[in-house]
Coordinates of C-alpha atoms in Angstrom, one line a residue:
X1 CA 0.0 0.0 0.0
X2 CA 1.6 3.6 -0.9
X3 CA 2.3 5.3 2.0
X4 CA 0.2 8.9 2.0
X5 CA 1.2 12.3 2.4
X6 CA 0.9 13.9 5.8
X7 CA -3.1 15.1 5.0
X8 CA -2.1 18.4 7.6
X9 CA 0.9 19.1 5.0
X10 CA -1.4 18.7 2.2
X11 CA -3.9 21.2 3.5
X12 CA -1.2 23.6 4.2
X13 CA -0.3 22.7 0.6
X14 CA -3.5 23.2 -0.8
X15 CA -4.4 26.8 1.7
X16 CA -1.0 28.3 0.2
X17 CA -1.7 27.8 -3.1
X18 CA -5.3 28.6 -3.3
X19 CA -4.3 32.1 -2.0
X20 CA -1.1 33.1 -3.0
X21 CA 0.8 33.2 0.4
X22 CA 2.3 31.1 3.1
X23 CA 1.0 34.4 5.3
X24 CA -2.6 34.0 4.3
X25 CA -2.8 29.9 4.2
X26 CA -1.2 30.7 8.3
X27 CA -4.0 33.1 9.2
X28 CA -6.5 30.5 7.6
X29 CA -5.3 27.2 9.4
X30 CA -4.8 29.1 12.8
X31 CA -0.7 28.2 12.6
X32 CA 2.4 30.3 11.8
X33 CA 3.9 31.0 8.7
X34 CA 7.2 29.4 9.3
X35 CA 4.5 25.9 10.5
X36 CA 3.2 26.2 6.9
X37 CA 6.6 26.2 5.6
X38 CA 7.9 23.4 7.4
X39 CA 4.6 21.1 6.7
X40 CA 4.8 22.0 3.0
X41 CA 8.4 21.2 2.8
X42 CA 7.4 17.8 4.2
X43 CA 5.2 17.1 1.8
X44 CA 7.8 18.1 -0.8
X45 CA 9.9 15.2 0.7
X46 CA 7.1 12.5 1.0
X47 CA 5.9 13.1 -2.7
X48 CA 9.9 14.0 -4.3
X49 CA 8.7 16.8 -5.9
X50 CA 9.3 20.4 -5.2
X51 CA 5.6 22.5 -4.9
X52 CA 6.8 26.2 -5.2
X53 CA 9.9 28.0 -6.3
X54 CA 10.8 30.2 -3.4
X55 CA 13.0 33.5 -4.3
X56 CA 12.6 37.0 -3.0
X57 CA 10.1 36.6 -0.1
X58 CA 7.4 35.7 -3.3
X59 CA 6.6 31.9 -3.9
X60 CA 5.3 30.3 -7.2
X61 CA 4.0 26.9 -7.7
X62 CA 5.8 24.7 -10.2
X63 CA 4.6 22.4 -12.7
X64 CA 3.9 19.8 -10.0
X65 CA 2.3 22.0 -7.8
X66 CA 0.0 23.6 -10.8
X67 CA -1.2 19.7 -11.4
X68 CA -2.2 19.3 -7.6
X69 CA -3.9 22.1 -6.6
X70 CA -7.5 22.0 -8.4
X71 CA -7.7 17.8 -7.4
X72 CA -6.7 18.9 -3.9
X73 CA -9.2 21.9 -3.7
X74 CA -12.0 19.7 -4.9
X75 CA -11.0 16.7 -2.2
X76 CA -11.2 19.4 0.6
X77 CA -14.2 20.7 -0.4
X78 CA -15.9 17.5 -0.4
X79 CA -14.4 16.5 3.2
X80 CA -16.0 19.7 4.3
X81 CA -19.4 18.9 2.6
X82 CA -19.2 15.2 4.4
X83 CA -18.1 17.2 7.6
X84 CA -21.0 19.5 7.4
X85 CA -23.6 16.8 6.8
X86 CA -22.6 14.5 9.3
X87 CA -21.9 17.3 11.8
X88 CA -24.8 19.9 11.3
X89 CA -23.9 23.3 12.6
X90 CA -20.9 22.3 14.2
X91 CA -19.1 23.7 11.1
X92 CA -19.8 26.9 10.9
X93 CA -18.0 29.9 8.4
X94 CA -16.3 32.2 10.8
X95 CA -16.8 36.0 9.9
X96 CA -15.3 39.1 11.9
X97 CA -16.8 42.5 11.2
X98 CA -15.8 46.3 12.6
X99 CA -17.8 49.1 12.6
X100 CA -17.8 52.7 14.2
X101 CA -19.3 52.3 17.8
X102 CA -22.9 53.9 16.7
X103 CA -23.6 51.5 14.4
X104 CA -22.5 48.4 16.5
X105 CA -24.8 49.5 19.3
X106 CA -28.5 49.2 17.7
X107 CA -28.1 49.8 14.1
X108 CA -26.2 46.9 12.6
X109 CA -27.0 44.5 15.5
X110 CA -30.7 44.7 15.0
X111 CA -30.4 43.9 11.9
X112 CA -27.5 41.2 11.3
X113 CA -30.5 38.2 12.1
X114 CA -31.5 39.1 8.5
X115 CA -28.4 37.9 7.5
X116 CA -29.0 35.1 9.2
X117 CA -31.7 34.7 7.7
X118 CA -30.9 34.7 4.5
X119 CA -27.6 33.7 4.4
X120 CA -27.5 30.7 7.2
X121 CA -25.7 30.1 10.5
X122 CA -22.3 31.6 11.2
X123 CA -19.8 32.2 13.6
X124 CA -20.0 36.3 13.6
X125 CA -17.6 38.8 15.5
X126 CA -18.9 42.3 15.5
X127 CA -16.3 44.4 16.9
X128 CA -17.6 48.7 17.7
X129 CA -14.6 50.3 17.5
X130 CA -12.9 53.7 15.8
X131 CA -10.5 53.8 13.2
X132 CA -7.8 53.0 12.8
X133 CA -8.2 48.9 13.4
X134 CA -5.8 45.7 13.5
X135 CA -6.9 43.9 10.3
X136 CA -4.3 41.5 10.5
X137 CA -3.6 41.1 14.3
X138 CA -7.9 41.0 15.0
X139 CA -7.9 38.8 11.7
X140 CA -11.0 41.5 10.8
X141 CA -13.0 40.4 7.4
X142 CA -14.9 43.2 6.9
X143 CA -14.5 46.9 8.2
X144 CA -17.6 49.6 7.5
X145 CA -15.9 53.1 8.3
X146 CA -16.8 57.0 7.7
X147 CA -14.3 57.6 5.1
X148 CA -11.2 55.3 3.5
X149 CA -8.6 55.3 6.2
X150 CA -6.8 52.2 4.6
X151 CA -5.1 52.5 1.2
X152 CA -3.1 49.3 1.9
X153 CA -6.3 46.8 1.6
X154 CA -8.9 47.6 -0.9
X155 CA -11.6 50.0 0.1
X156 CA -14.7 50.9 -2.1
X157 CA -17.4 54.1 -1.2
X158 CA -20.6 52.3 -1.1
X159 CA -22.9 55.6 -0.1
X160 CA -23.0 59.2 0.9
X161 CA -24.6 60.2 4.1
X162 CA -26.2 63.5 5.2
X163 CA -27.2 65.2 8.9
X164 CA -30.8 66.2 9.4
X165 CA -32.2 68.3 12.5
X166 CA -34.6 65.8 14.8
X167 CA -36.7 65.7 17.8
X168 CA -39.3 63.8 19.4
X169 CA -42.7 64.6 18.6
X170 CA -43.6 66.8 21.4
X171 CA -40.8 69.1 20.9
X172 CA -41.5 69.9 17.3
X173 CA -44.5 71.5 17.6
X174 CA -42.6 74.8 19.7
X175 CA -40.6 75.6 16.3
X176 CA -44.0 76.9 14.8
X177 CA -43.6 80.0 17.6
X178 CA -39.7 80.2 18.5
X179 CA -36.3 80.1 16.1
X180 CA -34.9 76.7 16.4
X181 CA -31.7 78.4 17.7
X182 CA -33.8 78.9 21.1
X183 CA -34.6 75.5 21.6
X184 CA -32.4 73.4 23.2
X185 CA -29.9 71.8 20.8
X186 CA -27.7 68.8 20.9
X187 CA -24.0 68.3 19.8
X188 CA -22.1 66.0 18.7
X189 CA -18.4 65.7 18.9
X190 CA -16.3 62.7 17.7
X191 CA -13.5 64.2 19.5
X192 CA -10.1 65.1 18.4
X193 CA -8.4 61.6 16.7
X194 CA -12.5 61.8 14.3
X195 CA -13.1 63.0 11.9
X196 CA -15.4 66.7 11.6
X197 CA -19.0 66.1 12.7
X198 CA -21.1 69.0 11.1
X199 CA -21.9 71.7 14.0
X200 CA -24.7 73.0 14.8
X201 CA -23.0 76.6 13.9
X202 CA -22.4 74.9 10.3
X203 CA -26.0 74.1 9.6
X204 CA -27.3 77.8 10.7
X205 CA -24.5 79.4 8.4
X206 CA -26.0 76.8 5.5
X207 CA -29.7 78.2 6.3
X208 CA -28.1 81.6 6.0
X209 CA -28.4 82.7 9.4
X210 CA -26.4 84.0 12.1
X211 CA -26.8 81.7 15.5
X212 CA -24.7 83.7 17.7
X213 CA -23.8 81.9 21.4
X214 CA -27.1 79.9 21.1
X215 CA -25.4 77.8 18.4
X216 CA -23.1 76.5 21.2
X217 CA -25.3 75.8 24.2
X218 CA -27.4 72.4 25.0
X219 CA -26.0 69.0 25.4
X220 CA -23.0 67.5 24.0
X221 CA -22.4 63.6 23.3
X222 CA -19.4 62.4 21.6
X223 CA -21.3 59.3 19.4
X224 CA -23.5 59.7 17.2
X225 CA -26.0 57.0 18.8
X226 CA -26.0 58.9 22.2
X227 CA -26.8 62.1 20.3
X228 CA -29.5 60.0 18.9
X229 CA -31.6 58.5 22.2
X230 CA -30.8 62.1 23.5
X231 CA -33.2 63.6 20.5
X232 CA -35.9 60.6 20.6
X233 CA -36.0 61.3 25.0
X234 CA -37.2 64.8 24.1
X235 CA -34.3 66.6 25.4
X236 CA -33.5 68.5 21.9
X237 CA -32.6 69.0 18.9
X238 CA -29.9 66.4 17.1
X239 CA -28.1 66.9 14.0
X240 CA -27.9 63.0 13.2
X241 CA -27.0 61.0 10.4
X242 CA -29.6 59.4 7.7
X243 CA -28.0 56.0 8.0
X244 CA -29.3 56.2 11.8
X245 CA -32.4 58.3 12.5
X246 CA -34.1 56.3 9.6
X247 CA -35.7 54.0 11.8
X248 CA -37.0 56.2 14.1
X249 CA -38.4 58.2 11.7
X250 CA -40.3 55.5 10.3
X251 CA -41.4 54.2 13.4
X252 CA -42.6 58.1 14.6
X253 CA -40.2 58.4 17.4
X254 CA -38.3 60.8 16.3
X255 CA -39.8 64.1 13.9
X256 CA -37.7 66.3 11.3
X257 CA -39.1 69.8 12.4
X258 CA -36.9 71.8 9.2
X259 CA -36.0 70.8 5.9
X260 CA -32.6 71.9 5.7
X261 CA -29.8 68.9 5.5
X262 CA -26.1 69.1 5.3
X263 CA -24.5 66.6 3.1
X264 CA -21.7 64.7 5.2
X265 CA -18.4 65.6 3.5
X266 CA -17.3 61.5 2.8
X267 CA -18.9 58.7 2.0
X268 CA -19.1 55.4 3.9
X269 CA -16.3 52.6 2.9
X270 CA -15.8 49.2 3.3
X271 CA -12.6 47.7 3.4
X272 CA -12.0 43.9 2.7
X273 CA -8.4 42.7 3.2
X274 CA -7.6 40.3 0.3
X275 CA -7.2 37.1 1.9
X276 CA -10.9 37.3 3.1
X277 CA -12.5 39.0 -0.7
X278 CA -12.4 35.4 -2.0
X279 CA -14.3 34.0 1.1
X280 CA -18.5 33.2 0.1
X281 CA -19.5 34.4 3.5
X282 CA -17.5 37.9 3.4
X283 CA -18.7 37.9 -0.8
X284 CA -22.3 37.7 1.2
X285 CA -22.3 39.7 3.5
X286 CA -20.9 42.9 1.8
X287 CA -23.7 42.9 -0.7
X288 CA -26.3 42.4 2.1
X289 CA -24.8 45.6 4.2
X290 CA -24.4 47.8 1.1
X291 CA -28.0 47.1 0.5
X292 CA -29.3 47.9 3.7
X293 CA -26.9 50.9 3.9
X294 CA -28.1 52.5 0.8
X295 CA -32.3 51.6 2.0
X296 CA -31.2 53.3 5.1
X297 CA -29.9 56.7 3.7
X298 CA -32.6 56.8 0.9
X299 CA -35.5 56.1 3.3
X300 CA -38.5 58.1 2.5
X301 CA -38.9 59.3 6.2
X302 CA -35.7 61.2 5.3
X303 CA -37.7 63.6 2.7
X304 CA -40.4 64.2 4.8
X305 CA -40.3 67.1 7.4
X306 CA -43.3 69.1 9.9
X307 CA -41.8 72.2 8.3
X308 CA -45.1 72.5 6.2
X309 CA -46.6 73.0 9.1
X310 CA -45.0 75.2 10.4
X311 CA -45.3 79.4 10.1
X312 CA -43.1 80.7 6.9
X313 CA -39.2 80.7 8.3
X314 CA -35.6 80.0 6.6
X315 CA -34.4 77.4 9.1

């Protein structure tokens, strides 16, 4: 009987090639690079053939290696389709996402059992944290950020975001007798490593009036999901982003008591490192948040303000 390969060197084999790197095929098999080295170059010696040239920190698969890699790929892929059947859930795809702190806190975690549903069970990290963020040390799949902070892993726009003036219900209804500037207003400040949040001094100058000191008083929150449950408890007036105050909108929580809106000055970006791009889950997922990013900032509760009912006024 002909002895077999070592089946962990063969994996290693197989996770190297498919993607290019001994780095990548590590991060993927939970070993280090040097371990993925060492098992390939055993397999080398149990099958006398040499698998990849190596020169220059780059490695290339030979002849040899070009003829074993699609037979390998399609004998893995059936042991995890007998593993998954016999085993049920126990083999789940793995999937770590980051996003700003706001959007970990209600928006995207309300929403992520849609995934679910429509995409199956998985073993999800979501990770509310600011920028910048350890890709390769938190092995992160997937990071949603306000604006492309990382040119070394490729990074798309996927929508552009705008601030709108809100309020609960019962507060709206003073605007039709006072200037919004005398009602209490609500800040938000990402504080000084974040990027500029619009002021509430930037929005008067947009109307085309002059705010004075009232532009500076009220409440002050540095996220914008505090600013947020601030506005909806009725204690003023939030400049807050589309992609958030959408729901509430909808569900009458929260009113837009002017029509003015300032158009954020960057677009939301997703980043994908390259060794997870080629993954299905990753693949599924970014199409399913871009979709639900883009319903959210074109909501039709965004378009619709009380300032119709209000008496004629530029703010």
């Amino acid at each position: 009987m002909v002895a077999l390969p070592s089946l962990r060197g063969l994996q290693a084999f197989e996770a190297a090639a498919r993607t290019g790197s001994f780095a990548a095929a590590a991060e993927e098999l939970s070993v280090s690079a040097a371990a993925v080295s060492q098992l390939i170059r055993t397999v080398e010696e149990q099958v006398g053939r040499k698998l990849f040239h190596r020169a220059n920190r780059r490695v290339v698969l030979t002849e040899a290696g070009v003829e074993m890699l699609p037979r390998l790929t399609m004998a893995f892929q059936e042991i995890g389709s007998v593993a998954r059947d016999v085993g049920g859930d126990a083999f789940r795809p793995r999937l770590v996402i980051s996003v700003p702190p706001s959007m970990a806190l209600g928006w995207l975690s309300e929403r992520l059992a849609g995934f679910v549903a429509s995409h199956g069970a998985a073993d999800i990290s979501l990770r509310g944290e600011d920028d910048p963020v350890p890709f390769d040390r938190e092995l992160i799949d997937i990071r949603l950020s306000y604006g492309p902070h990382y040119r070394e892993h490729p990074t798309e726009e996927i929508v552009r975001d705008a601030v709108y003036p809100v309020c609960a219900p019962g507060l709206a209804g003073a605007i039709r007798s006072e200037s919004l500037a005398g009602l209490p207003l609500i800040h938000t400040d990402w504080g000084p490593t974040g990027a500029a949040f619009p002021s509430w001094r930037n929005w008067f100058e947009a109307a085309g009036i002059e705010p004075g000191r009232l532009a500076q008083r009220g409440l002050s929150a540095n996220s914008s999901r505090a600013a947020l449950d601030l506005a909806i408890s009725g204690l003023g007036v939030a400049l807050a982003q589309g992609i958030y105050c959408a729901p509430a909108l909808e569900d009458g929580r929260l009113v837009r008591p002017v029509g003015r809106a300032i158009t954020l000055r960057q677009s939301y970006c997703l980043t994908i490192p390259e060794r997870s791009a080629r993954r299905d889950v990753v693949a599924a997922f970014r199409e399913w948040l871009i979709r639900e990013c883009v319903r959210a900032v074109k909501s039709p509760a965004l378009t619709r303000s009380t300032a119709a009912k209000s008496a004629p006024s530029p703010i």
